[in-house]
CSV table of C-alpha atoms and ligand atoms in Angstrom, one decimal:
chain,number,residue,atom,x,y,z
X,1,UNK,CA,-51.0,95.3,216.9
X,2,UNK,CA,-48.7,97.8,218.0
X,3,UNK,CA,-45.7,95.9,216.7
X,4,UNK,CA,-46.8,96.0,213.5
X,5,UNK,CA,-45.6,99.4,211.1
X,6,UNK,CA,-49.1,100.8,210.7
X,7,UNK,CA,-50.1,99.8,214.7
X,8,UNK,CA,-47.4,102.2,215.5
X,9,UNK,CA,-48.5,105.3,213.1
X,10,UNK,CA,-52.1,104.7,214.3
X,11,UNK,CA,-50.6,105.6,218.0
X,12,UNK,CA,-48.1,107.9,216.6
X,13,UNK,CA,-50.5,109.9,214.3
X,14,UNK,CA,-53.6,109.6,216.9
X,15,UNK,CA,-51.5,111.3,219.2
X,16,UNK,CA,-50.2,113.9,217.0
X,17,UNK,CA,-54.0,114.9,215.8
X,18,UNK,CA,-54.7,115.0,219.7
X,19,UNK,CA,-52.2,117.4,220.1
X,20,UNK,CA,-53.3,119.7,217.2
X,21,UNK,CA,-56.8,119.4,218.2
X,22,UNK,CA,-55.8,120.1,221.8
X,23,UNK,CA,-53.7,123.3,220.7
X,24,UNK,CA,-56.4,124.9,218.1
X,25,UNK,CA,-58.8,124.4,220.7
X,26,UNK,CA,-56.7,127.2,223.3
X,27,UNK,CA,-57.8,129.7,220.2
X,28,UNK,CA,-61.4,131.8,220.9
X,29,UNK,CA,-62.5,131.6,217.1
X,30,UNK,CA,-61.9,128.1,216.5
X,31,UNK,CA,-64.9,126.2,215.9
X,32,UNK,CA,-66.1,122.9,216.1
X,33,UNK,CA,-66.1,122.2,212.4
X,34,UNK,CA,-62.6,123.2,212.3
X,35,UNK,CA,-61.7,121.3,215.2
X,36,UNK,CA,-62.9,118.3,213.5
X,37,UNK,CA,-61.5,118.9,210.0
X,38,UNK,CA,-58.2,119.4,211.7
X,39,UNK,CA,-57.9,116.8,213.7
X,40,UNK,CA,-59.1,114.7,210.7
X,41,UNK,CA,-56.5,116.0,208.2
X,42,UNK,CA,-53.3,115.9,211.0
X,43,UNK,CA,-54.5,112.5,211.7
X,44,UNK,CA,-54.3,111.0,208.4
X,45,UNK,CA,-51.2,113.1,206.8
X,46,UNK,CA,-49.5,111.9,209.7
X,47,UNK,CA,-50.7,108.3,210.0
X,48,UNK,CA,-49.7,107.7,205.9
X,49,UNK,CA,-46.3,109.8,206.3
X,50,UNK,CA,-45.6,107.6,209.7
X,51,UNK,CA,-46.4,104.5,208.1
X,52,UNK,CA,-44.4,105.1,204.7
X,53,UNK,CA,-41.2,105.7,206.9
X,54,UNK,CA,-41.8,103.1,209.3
X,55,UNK,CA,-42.7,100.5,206.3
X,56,UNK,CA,-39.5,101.7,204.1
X,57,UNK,CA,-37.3,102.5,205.8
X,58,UNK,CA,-37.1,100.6,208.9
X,59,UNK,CA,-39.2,97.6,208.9
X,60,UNK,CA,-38.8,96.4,205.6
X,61,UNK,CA,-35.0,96.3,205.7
X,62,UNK,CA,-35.4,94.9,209.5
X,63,UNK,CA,-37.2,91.6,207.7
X,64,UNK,CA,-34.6,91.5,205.6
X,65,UNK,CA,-31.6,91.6,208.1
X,66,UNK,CA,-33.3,89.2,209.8
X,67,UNK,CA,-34.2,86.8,207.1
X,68,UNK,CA,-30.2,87.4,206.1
X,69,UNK,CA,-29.1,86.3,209.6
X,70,UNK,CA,-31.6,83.2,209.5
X,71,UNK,CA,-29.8,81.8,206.3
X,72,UNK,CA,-26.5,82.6,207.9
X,73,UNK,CA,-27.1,80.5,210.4
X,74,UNK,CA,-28.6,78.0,208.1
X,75,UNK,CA,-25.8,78.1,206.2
X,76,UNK,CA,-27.7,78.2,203.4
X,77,UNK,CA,-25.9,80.9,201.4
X,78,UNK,CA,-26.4,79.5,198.0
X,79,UNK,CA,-28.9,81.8,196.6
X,80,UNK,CA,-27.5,85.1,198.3
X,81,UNK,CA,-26.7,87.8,195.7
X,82,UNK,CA,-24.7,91.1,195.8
X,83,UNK,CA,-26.8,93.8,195.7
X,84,UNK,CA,-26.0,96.6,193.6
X,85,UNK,CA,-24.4,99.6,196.1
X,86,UNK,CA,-27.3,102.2,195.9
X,87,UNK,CA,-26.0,105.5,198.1
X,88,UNK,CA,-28.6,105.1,200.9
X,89,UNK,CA,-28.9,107.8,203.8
X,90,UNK,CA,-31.1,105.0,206.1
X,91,UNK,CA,-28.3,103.2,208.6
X,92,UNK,CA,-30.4,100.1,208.3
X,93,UNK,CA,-30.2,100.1,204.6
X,94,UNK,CA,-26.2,100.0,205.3
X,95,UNK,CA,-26.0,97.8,207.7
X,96,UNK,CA,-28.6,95.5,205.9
X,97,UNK,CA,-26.0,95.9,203.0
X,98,UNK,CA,-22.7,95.2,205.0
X,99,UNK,CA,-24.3,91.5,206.2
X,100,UNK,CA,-25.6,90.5,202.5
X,101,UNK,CA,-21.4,91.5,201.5
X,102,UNK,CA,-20.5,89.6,204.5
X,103,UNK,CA,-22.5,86.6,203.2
X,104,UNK,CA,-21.8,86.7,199.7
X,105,UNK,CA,-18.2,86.2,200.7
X,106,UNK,CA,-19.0,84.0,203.0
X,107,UNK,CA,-20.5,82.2,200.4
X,108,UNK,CA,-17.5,82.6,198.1
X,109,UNK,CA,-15.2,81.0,200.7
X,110,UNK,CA,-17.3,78.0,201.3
X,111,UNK,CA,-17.4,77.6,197.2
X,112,UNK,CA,-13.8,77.4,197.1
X,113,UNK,CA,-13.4,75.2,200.0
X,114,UNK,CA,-16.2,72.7,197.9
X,115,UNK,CA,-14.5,72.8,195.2
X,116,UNK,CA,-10.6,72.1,196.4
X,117,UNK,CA,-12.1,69.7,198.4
X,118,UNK,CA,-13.1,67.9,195.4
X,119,UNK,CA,-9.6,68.7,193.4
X,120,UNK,CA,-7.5,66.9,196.3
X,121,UNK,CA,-9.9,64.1,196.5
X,122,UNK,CA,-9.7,63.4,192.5
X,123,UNK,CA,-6.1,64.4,192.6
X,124,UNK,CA,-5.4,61.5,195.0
X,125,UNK,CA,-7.2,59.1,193.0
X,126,UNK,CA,-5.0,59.8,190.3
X,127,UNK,CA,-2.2,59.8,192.0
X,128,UNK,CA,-3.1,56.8,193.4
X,129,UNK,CA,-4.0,55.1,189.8
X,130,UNK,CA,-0.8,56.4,188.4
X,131,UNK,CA,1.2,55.0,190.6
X,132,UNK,CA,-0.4,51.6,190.9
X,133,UNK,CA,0.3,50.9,187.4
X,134,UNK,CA,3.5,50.7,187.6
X,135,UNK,CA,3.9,49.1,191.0
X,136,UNK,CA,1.4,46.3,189.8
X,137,UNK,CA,3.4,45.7,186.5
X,138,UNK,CA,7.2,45.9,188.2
X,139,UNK,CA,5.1,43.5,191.0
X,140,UNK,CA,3.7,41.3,188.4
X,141,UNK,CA,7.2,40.2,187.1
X,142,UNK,CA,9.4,40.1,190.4
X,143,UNK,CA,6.9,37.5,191.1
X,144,UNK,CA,6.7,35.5,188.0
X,145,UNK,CA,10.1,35.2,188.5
X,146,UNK,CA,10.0,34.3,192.1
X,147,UNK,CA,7.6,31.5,191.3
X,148,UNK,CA,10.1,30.0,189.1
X,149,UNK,CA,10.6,31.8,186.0
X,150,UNK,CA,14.2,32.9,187.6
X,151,UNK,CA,15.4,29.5,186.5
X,152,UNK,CA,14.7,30.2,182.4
X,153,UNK,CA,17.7,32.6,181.7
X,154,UNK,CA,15.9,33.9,178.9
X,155,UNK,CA,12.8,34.9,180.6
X,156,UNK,CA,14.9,35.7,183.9
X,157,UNK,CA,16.1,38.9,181.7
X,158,UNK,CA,13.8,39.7,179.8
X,159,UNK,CA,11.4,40.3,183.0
X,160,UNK,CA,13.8,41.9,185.1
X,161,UNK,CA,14.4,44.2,182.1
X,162,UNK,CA,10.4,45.1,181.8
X,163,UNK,CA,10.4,45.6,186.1
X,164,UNK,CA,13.4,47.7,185.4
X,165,UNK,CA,11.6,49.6,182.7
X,166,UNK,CA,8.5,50.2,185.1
X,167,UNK,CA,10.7,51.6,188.1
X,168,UNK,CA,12.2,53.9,186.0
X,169,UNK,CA,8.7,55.2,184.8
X,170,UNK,CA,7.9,55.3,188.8
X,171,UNK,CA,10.9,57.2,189.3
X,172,UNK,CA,10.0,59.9,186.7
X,173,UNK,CA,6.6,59.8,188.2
X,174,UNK,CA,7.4,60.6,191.0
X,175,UNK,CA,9.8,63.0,190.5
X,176,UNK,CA,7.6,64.7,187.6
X,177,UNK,CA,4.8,65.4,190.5
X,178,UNK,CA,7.4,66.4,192.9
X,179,UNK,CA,8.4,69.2,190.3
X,180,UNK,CA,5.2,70.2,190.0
X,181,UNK,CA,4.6,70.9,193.7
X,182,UNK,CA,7.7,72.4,194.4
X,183,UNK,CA,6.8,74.6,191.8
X,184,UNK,CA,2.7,75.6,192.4
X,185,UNK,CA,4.3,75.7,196.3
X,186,UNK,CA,6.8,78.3,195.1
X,187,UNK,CA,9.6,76.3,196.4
X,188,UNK,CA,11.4,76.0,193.2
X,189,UNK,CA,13.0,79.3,192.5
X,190,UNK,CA,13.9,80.8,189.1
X,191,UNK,CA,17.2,81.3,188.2
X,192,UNK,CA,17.0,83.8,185.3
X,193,UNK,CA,20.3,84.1,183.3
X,194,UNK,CA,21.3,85.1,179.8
X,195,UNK,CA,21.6,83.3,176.5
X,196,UNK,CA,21.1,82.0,173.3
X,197,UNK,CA,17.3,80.4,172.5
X,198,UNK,CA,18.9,79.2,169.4
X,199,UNK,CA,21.9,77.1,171.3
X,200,UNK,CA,19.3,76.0,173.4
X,201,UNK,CA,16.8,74.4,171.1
X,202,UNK,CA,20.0,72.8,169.3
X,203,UNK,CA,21.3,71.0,172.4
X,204,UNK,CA,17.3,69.5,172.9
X,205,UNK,CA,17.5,68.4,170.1
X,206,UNK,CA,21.3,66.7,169.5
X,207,UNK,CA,19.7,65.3,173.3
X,208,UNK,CA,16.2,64.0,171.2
X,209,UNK,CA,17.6,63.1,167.9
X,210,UNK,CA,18.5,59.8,168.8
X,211,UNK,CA,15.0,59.0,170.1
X,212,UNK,CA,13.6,60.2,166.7
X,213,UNK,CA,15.8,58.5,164.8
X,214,UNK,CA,14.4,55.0,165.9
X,215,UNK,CA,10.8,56.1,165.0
X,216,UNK,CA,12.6,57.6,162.0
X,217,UNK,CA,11.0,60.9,162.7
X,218,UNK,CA,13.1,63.8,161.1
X,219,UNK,CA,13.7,67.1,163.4
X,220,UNK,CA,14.2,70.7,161.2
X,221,UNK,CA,15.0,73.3,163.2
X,222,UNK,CA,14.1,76.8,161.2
X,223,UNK,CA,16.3,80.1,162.1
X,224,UNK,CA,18.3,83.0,160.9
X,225,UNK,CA,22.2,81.6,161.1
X,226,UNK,CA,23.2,85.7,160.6
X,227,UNK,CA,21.0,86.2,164.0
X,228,UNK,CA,21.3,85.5,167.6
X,229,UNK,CA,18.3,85.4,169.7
X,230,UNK,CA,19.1,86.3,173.1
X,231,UNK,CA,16.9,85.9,176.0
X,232,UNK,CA,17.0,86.2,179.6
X,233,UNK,CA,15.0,83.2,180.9
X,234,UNK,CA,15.7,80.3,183.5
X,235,UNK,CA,17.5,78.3,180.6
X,236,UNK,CA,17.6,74.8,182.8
X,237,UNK,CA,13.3,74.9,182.4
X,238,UNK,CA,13.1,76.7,179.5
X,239,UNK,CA,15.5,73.5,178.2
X,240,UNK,CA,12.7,71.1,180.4
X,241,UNK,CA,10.1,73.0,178.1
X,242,UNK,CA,11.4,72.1,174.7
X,243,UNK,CA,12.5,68.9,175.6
X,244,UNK,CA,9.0,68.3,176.4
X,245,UNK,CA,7.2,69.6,173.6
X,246,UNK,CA,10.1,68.6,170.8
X,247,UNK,CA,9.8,64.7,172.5
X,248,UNK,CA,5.4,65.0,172.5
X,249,UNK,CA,6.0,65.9,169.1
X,250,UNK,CA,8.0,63.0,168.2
X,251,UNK,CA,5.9,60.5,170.5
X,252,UNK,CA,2.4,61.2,168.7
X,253,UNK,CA,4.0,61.3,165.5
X,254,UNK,CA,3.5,58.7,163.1
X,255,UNK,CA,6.8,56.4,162.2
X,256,UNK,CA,8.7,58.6,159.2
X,257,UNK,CA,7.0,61.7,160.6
X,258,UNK,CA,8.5,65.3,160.5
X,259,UNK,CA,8.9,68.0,163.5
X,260,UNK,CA,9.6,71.5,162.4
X,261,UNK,CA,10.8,73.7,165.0
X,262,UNK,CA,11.0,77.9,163.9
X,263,UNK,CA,12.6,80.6,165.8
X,264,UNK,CA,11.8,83.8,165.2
X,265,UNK,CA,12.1,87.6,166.5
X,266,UNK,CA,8.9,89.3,166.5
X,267,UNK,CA,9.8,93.0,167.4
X,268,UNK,CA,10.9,92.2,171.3
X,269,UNK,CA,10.0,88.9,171.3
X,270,UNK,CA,11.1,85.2,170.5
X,271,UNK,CA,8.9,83.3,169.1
X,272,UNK,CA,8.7,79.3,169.1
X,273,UNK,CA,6.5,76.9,166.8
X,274,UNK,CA,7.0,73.0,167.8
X,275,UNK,CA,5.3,72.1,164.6
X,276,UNK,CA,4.8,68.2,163.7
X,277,UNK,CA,2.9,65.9,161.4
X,278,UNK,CA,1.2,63.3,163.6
X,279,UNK,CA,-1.5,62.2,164.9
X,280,UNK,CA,-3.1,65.7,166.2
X,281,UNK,CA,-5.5,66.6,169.2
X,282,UNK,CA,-9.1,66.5,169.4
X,283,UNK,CA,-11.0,69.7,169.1
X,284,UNK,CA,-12.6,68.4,172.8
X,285,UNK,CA,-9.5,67.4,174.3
X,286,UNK,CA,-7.7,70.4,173.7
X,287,UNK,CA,-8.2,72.7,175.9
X,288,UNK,CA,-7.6,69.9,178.7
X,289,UNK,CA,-3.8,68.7,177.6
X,290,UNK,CA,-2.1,71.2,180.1
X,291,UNK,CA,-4.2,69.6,183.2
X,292,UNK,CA,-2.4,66.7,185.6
X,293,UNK,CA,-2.8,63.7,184.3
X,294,UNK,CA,-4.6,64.6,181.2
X,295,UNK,CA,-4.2,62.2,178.2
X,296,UNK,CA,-5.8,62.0,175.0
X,297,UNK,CA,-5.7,58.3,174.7
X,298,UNK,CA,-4.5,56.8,178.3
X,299,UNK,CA,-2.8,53.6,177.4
X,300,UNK,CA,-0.9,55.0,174.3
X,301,UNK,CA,0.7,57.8,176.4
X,302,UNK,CA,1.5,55.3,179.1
X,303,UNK,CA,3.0,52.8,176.9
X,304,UNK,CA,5.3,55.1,175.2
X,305,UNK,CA,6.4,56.8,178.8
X,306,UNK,CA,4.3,59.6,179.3
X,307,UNK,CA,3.5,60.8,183.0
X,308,UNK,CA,0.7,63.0,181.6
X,309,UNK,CA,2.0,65.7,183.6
X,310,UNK,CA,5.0,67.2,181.0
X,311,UNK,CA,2.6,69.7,179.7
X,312,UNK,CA,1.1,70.9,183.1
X,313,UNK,CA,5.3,71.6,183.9
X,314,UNK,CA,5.5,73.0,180.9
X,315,UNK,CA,2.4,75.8,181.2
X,316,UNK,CA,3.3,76.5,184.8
X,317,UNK,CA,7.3,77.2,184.0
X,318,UNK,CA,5.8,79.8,181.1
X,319,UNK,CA,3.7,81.1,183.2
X,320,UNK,CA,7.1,81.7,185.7
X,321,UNK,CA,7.8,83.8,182.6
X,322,UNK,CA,5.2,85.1,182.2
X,323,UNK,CA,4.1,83.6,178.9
X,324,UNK,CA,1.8,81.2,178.5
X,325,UNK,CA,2.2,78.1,175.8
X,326,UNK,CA,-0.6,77.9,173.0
X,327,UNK,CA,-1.4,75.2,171.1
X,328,UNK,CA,-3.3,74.5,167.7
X,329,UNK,CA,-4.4,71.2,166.5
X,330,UNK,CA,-5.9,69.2,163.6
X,331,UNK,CA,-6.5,65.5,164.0
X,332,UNK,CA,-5.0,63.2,161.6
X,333,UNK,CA,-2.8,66.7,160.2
X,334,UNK,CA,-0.7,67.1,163.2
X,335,UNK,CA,-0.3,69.7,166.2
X,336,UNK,CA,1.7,73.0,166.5
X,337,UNK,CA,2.6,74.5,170.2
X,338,UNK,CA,4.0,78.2,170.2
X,339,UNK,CA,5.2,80.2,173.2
X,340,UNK,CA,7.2,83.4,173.8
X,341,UNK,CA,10.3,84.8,175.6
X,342,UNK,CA,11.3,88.3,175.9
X,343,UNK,CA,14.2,89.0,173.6
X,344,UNK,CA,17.0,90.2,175.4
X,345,UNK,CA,18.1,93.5,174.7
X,346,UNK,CA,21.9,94.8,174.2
X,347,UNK,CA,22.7,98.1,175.9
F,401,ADP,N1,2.4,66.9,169.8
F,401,ADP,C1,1.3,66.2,170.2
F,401,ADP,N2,0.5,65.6,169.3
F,401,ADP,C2,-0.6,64.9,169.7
F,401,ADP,N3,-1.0,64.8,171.0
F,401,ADP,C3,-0.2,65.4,171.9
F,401,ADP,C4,1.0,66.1,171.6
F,401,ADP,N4,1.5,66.6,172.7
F,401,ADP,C5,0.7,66.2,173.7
F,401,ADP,N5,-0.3,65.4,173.3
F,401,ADP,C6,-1.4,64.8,174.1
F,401,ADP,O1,-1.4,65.5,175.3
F,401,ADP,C7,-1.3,64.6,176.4
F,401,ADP,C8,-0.5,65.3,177.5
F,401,ADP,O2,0.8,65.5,177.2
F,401,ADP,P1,1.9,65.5,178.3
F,401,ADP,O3,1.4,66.4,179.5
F,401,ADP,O4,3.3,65.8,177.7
F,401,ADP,O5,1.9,64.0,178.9
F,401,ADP,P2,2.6,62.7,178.4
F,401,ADP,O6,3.4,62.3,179.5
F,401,ADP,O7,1.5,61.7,178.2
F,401,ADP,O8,3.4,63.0,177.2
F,401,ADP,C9,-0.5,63.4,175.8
F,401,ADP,O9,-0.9,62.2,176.5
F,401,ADP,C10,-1.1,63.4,174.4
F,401,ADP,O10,-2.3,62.7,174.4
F,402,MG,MG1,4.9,64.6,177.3
């Protein structure tokens, strides 16, 4: 009973209407009538003003620490909210509010914990699946010819030519993921310099025409020959950058397609369109290009070279720069990606 809020202001308010009756009593005129009402009114003003307080503003928020520190060492944080910071004057009511913070990030850190858990464990089943596919194929003809086919001089090329062709994809694999770690790990340093966008995007694409050429896709490159477009930028990525999006846009084009690349100033800013007329992207898969490994159809992209991670080293070298790459799409119409640099400005 008398652990209880209203046990205690029973005691507490019994007490106190003792103690009034006790006192009036010490006075000649007081009467018995007034000893009574007295005693009755001290008692129950102070029993409900004792058990309000007690109730409120200490045992309520008592339960509540405690049923805080229960689920904290449940570890069942899920459904623990921030409350809203209400000034309080009760110390409970702060220290009540300092362990729901302390378990709300508690709770945060666990959620993040979950959820990389889960990123490194799908990460390395993709890894894993990426790299099996060329090991198995490069396998599958070192064997062939192994178990005889070495003696057929025909075949004996051609199949060292396709294992050859799958090492190399390896290779770039490999050294495609090992770019992109250096660079979420901050190990790869940028090495910002000045120049000219425009000589840039004309060495990509002396570099690509070639490769278009055999799909017979034609490259236009769109700028002001009275202008210069000077930048300062970390040309050796921002060259990786176009060279990725110029050769996506000649890869999912369609044979005798176009690629339009425009650069333009826009007050202190280049701009860059890799515009082309293929195949396009999905409305759903859009948004997901830029992730590891993503790929609109797998077997296309793999057959025609593609790591899937060109565009993830692409957003992350932007974002270095602190641009970002957007992209526009319409299947069957084709596929435009734009970024930005800083134009460089002459003192
Ligand atoms: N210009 C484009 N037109 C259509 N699809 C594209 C284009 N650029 C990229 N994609 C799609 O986005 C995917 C991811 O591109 P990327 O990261 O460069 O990887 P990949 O190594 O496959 O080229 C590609 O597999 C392709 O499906
Ligand atoms: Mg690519």
């Amino acid at each position: 009973m008398f652990t209880t809020s209203r046990g205690i202001a029973l005691v507490l308010a019994l007490a106190i209407s003792a103690l009034t009756v006790a006192f009036l009593s010490l006075m000649e005129s007081a009467t018995a009538t007034l000893l009574i009402v007295a005693g009755g009114i001290s008692f129950s003003v102070s029993y409900l003003l004792m058990n309000i307080t007690l109730e409120y503003l200490i045992f309520k928020e008592i339960s509540s620490i405690y049923v805080m520190l229960e689920k904290i060492q449940k570890k069942d944080l899920s459904n623990v909210v921030d409350k809203p910071n209400r000034a309080s004057i009760s110390p409970l009511k702060k220290i009540n509010k300092t362990i729901n913070s302390y378990a709300v990030a508690k709770n945060k850190e666990i959620e993040t914990l979950q959820k990389n858990a889960v990123f490194r464990r799908e990460f390395i089943a993709d890894i894993s699946h990426e790299l099996k596919t060329p090991i198995f194929a490069a396998q599958g003809y070192v064997h062939t010819l192994l178990d005889g086919a070495v003696e057929d001089e025909a075949v004996r090329y051609k199949f060292l030519k396709r294992a050859a062709k799958s090492l190399n994809s390896l290779d770039k694999l490999v050294h495609d993921l090992l770019t992109l770690n250096q660079m979420e790990s901050g190990v790869i340093k940028f090495h910002f310099e000045s120049f000219d966008l425009k000589d840039l995007v004309l060495e990509v694409i002396e570099e690509l025409e070639q490769k278009a050429a055999k799909r017979d896709v034609l490259i236009r490159f769109y700028f002001d020959k009275k202008k210069s477009y000077p930048t300062y930028a970390d040309k050796d990525k921002i060259f990786r950058v176009c060279q990725n999006l110029i050769s996506n846009a000649i890869k999912y084009n369609h044979d005798g397609g176009e690629v339009e690349v425009h650069l333009k100033q826009h007050k202190n800013q280049l701009h860059v369109d890799i515009k082309d007329n293929g195949q396009g992207i999905p409305p759903e898969d859009i948004k997901r290009v830029f992730e590891r490994f993503y790929r609109v159809e797998k077997s296309r992209s793999r057959e025609k070279g593609g790591t899937g991670l060109g565009l993830a080293i692409v957003k992350h070298i932007l974002e270095g720069h602190k641009s970002k790459i957007s992209v526009t799409s319409t299947v069957g119409k084709g596929s435009m990606f734009s970024f930005e640099l800083p134009l460089e400005k002459k003192n």
